[in-house]
Coordinates of C-alpha atoms in Angstrom, one line a residue:
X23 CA -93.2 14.2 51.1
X24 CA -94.3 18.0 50.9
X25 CA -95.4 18.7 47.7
X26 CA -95.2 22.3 48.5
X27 CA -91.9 22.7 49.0
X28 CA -90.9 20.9 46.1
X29 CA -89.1 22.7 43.9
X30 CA -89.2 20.7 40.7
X31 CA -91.1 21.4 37.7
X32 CA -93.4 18.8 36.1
X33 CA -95.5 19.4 32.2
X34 CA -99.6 18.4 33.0
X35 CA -102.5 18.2 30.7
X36 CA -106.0 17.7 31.0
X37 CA -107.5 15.6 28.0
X38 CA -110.9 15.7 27.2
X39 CA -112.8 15.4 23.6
X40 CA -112.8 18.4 22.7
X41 CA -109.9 20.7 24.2
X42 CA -106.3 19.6 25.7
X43 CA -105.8 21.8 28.8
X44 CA -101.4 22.0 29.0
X45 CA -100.0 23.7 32.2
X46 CA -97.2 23.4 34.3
X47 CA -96.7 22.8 38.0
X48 CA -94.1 23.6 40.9
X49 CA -94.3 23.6 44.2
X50 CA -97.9 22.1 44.0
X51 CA -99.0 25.4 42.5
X52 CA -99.9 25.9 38.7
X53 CA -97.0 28.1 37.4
X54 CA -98.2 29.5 33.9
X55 CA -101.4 30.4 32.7
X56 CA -103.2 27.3 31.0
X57 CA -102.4 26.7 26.8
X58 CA -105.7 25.0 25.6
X59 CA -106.0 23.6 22.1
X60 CA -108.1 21.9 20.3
X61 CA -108.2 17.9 20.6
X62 CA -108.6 16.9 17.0
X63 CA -110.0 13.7 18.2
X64 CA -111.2 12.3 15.3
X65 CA -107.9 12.9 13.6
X66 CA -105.3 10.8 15.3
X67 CA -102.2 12.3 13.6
X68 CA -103.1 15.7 14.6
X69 CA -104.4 14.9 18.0
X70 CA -100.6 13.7 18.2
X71 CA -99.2 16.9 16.8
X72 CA -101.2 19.0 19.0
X73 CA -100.2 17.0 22.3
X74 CA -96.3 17.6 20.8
X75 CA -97.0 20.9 20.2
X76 CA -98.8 22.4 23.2
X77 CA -96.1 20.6 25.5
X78 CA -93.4 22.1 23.5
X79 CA -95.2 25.5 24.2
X80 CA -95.3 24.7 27.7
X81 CA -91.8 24.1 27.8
X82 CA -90.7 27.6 26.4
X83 CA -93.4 29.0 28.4
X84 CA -90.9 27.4 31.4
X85 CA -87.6 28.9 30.2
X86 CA -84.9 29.4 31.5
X87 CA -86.3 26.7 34.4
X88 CA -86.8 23.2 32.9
X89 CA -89.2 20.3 33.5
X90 CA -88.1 17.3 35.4
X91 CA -90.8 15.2 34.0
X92 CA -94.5 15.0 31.8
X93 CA -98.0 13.4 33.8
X94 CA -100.9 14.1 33.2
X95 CA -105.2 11.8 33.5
X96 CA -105.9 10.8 29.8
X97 CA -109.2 8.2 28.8
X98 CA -108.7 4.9 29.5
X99 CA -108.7 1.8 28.4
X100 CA -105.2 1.9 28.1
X101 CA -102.2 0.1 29.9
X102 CA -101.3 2.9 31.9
X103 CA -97.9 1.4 33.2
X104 CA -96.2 1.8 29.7
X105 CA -98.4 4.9 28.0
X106 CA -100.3 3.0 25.4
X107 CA -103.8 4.0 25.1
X108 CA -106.3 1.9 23.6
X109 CA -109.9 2.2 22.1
X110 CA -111.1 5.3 23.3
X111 CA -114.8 6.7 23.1
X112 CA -114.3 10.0 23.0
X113 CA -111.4 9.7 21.1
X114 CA -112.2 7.9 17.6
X115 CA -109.0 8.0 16.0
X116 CA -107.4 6.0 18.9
X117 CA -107.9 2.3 17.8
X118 CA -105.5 -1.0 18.3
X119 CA -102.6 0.8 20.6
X120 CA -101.6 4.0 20.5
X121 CA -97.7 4.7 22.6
X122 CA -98.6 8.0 23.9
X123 CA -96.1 7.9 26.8
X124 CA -93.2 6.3 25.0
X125 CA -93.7 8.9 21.7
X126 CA -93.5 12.1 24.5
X127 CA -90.5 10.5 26.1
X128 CA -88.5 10.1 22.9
X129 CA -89.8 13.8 21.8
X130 CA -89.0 15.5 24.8
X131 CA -86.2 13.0 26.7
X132 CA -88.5 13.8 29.8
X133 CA -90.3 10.6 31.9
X134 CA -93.5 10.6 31.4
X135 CA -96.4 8.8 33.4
X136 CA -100.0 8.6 32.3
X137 CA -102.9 7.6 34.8
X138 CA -106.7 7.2 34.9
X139 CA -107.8 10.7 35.7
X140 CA -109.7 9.2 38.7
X141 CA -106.9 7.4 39.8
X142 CA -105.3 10.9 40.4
X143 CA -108.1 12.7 41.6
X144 CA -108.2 10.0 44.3
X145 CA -104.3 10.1 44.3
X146 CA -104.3 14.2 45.3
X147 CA -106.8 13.9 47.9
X148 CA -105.0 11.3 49.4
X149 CA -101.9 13.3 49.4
X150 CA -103.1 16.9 50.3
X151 CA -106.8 17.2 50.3
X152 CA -109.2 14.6 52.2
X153 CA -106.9 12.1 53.8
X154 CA -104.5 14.6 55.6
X155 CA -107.8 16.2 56.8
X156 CA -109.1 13.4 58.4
X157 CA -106.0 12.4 59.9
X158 CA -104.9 15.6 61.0
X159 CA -108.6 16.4 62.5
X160 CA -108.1 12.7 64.3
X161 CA -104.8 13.6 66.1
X162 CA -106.1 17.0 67.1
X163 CA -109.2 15.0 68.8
X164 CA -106.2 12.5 70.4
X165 CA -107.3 9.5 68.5
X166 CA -104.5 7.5 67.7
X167 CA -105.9 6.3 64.4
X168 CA -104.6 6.9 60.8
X169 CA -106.4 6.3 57.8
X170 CA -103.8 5.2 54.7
X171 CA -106.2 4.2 52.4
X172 CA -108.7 6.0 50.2
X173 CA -111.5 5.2 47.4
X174 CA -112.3 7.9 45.3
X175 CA -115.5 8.7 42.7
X176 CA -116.2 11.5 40.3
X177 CA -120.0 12.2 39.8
X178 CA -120.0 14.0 36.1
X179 CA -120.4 12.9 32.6
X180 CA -120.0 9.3 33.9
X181 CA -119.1 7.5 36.8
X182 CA -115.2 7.4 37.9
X183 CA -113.5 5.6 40.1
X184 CA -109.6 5.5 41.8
X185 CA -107.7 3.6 44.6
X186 CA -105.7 4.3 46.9
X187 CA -103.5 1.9 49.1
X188 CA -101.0 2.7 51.6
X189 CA -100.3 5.8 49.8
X190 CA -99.8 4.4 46.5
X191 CA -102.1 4.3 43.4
X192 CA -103.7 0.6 43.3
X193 CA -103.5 0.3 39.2
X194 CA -104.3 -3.5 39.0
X195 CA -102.4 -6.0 37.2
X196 CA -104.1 -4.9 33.9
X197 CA -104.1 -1.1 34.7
X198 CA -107.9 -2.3 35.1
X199 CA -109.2 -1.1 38.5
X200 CA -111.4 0.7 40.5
X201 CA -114.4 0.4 36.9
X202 CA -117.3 1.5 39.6
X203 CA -118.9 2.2 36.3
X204 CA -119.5 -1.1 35.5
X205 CA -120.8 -1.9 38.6
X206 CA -124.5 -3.5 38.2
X207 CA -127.2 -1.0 38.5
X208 CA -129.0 -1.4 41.5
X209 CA -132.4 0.0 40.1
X210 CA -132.1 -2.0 36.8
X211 CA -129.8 -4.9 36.9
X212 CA -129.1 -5.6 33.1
X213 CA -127.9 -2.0 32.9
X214 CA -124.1 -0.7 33.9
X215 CA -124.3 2.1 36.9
X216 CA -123.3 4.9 35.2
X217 CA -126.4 4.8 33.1
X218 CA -128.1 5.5 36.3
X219 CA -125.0 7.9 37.8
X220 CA -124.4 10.4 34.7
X221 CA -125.4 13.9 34.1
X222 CA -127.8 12.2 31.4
X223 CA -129.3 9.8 34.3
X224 CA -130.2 12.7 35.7
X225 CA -131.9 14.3 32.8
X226 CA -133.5 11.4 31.5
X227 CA -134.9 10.3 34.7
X228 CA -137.0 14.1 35.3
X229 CA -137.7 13.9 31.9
X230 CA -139.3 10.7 32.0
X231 CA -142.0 12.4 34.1
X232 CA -142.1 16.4 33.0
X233 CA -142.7 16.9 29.6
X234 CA -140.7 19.7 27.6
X235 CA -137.9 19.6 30.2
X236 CA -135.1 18.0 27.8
X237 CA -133.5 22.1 28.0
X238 CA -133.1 21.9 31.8
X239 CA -129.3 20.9 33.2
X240 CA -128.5 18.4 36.5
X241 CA -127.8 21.6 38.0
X242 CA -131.6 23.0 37.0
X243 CA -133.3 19.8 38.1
X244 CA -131.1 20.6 41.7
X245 CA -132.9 23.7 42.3
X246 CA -135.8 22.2 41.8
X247 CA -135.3 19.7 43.7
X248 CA -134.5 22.4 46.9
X249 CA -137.7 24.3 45.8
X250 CA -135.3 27.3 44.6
X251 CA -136.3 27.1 40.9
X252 CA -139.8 26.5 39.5
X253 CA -140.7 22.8 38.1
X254 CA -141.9 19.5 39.7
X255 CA -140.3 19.2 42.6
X256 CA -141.5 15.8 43.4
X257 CA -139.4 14.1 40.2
X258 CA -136.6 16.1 40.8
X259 CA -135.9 14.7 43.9
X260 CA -136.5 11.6 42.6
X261 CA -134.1 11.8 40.1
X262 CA -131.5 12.8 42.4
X263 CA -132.2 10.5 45.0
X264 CA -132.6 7.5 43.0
X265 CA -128.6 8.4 41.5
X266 CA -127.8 7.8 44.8
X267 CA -129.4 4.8 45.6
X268 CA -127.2 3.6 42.4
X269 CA -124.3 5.4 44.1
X270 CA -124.7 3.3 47.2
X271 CA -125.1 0.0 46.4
X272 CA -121.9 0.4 44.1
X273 CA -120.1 1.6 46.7
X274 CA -121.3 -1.1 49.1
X275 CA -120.0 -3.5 47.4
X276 CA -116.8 -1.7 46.6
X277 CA -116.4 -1.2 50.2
X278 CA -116.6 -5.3 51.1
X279 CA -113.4 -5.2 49.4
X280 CA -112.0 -1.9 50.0
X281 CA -111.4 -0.6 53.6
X282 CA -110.7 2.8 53.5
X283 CA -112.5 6.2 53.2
X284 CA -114.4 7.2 50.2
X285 CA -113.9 11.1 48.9
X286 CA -116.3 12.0 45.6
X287 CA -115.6 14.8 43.5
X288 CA -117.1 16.0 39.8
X289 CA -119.9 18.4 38.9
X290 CA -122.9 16.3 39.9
X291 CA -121.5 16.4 43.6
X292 CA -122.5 19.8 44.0
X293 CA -126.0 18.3 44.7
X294 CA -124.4 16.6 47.7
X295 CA -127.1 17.8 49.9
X296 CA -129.5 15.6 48.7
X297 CA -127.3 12.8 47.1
X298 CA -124.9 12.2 50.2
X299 CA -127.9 11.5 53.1
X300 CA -129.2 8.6 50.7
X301 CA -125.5 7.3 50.2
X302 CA -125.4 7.0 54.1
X303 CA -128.5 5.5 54.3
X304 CA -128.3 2.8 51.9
X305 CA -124.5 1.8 53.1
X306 CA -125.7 1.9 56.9
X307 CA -128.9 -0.2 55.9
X308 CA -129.0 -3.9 56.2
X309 CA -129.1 -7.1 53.7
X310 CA -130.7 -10.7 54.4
X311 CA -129.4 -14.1 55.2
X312 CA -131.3 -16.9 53.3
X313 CA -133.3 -17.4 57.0
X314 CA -134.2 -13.6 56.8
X315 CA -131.7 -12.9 59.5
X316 CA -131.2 -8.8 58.6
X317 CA -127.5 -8.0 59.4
X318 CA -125.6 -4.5 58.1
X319 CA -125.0 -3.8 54.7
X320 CA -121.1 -3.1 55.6
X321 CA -118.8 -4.2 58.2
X322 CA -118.1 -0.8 59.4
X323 CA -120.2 2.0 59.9
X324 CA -120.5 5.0 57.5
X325 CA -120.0 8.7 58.3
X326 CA -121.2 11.9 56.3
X327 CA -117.9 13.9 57.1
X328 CA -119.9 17.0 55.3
X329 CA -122.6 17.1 58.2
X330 CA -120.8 18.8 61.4
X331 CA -122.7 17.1 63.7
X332 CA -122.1 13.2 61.9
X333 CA -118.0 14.5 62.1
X334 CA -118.2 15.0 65.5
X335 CA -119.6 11.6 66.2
X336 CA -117.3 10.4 63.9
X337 CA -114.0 11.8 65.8
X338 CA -116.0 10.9 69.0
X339 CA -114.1 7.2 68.8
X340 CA -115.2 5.2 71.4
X341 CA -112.1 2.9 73.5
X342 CA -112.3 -0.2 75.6
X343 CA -110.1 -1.7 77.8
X344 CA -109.9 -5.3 78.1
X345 CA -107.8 -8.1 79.7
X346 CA -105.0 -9.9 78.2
X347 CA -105.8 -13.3 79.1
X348 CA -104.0 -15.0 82.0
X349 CA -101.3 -11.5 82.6
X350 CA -102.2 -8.5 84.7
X351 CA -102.1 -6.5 81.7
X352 CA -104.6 -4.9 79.2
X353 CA -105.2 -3.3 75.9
X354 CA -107.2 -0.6 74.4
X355 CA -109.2 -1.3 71.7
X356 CA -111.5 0.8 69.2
X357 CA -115.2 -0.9 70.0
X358 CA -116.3 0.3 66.1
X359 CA -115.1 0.3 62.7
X360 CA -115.7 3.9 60.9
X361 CA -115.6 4.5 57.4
X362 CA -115.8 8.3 56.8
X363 CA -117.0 10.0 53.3
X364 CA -117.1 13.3 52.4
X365 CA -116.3 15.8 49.3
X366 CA -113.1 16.3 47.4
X367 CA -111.2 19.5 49.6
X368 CA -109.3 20.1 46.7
X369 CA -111.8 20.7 43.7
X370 CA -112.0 18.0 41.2
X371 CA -109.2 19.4 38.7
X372 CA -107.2 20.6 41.2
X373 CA -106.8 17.2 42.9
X374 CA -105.9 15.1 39.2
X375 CA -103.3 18.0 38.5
X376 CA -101.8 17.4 42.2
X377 CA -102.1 13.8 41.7
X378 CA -100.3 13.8 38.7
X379 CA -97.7 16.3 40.0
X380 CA -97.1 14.1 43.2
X381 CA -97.1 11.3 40.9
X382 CA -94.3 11.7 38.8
X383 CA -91.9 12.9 41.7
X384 CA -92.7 10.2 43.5
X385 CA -91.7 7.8 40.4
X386 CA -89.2 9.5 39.1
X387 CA -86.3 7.4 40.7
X388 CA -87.6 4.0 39.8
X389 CA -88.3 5.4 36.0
X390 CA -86.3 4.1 32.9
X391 CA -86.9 6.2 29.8
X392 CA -88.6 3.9 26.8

């Protein structure tokens, strides 16, 4: 499917706390200038109202053309698969089932699909950002190899996660997957890992050890960290690199399950530099047998697809030939397993609103109005 040629029109919005973001896209390509409103969060009859109303702005916004269909990322817990949202953190007012997807359907007579924002960032990159990349980059080096999978994470105000398989969103049987955040913490096991993988981790943990540095953002502590801003250098490393110890073992044991690439995405990722060597590390290190055997940490080695010289040892696959027994004939076969993990090619918000798009086209035959 290109996305780019597609002619039809879908309704997106970005939710967050504080403002709803409503746009429209075609072609792939945003098609009017953003309406933002405010979220009235706490107020779940207006939050409700405003949704209505900046999507019926939208859609005169669109005129003459009209929309084929509404998707957009909103908070979860909720059952994605039929639009009701549940208890939501940022949002107060939504408590004991709220039917977001069927109310816009009956409003607007339009299919609507709601998904975990990183869902469709992971969903995007798979379907024009990261994953073409790779495979396209892989064909021009004449490996016959095609990745089809993909695990994505956002790095921001908390920890995100989305799946990926065989080109399709993996949702789970209780629209419950791909919760890295609740993966243990590595560096303190009673916690979750987003308290170690958060733009407050990163805060807290260079706070802990400069005094009067509560003002200072992650993106402060960064340029400390690179010796480009004055402060402790030392701890702000620290901070950073002890995220992505957390980051790694999380995604260790998300990748004994999940074969695939891994793309990240979010603000914190800008600090890739120092966050993504340490990844490597820790999911190319080993782990212990009960005899102290030391064997790797993953079945499959680990590539950092943002270093040019790691890419070109990752698209430097290595072939064998060997036997089939008792004929005269033989096979090739690829002597190692490669994981590759890099940065979203899309930007973040970019990637959920193609996601979303490429969602809803994709669904759109198999969709029964509520």
């Amino acid at each position: 499917m290109n996305l780019y040629n597609d002619k039809r029109i879908v309704m997106t919005l970005d939710a967050g706390g504080t403002n709803l973001v409503f746009s429209a896209l075609q072609c792939g390509k945003e098609i009017i200038t953003p309406i933002i409103l405010p979220s009235n969060s706490s107020d779940l009859e207006k939050c409700l109202k405003t949704i209505i109303s900046g999507f019926k702005e939208v859609k005169n916004e669109l005129l003459p053309e009209s929309p084929v269909a509404i998707s957009f990322a909103f908070p979860g817990p909720a059952d994605y698969e039929n639009g009701i949202i549940g208890d939501l953190p940022n949002f107060k007012s939504f408590r004991g089932g709220v039917a977001l997807g069927p109310m816009l359907e009956n409003v607007f007579n339009l299919p609507t699909f709601i998904n975990n924002d990183g869902d469709l960032f992971t969903y995007g990159e798979a379907m024009a950002g990261f994953l073409p990349e790779i495979n396209k980059n892989l064909k021009n080096s004449g490996i016959q190899k095609e990745y089809r999978n993909l695990f994505g994470i956002t790095l921001g105000t908390g920890f995100g996660g989305g799946m990926v398989i065989n080109g399709k969103i993996y949702k789970g049987d209780n629209s419950a997957s791909s919760e890295i955040w609740l993966m243990r913490n590595f560096k303190e096991p009673n916690l979750i890992a987003e308290e170690g993988v958060s733009i407050r981790a990163v805060k807290r943990c260079y706070c802990e050890k400069v005094e009067n540095s509560n003002h200072l953002s992650p993106e402060d502590i960064f340029l400390i960290a690179k010796g480009l801003k004055e402060g402790n250098q030392e701890a702000a490393l620290q901070a950073y690199e002890r995220m992505a110890v957390i980051i790694g073992e999380s995604l260790a044991n998300a990748l004994t399950l999940f074969d695939g690439p891994v793309v990240i995405g979010g603000g914190i990722s800008g600090a890739s530099d120092i966050l993504l060597p340490k990844i490597i590390e820790h999911l190319n290190g080993t782990i212990e047998t009960r005899t102290k055997e030391r064997i790797p940490r993953l079945v499959s080695k680990v590539f950092n697809i943002e270093n040019k010289s790691e890419y070109c040892k990752f698209l430097d696959q290595k072939f064998q030939n060997i036997q089939i027994p008792f004929t005269q004939k033989s096979v090739n076969i690829n002597t190692e397993k490669r994981i590759p993990i890099g940065l979203s090619k899309l930007g973040t918000s970019e990637a959920v609103c193609l996601g979303a798009y490429a969602f809803a086209l994709i669904s759109l035959k198999n969709h029964k109005l509520a």
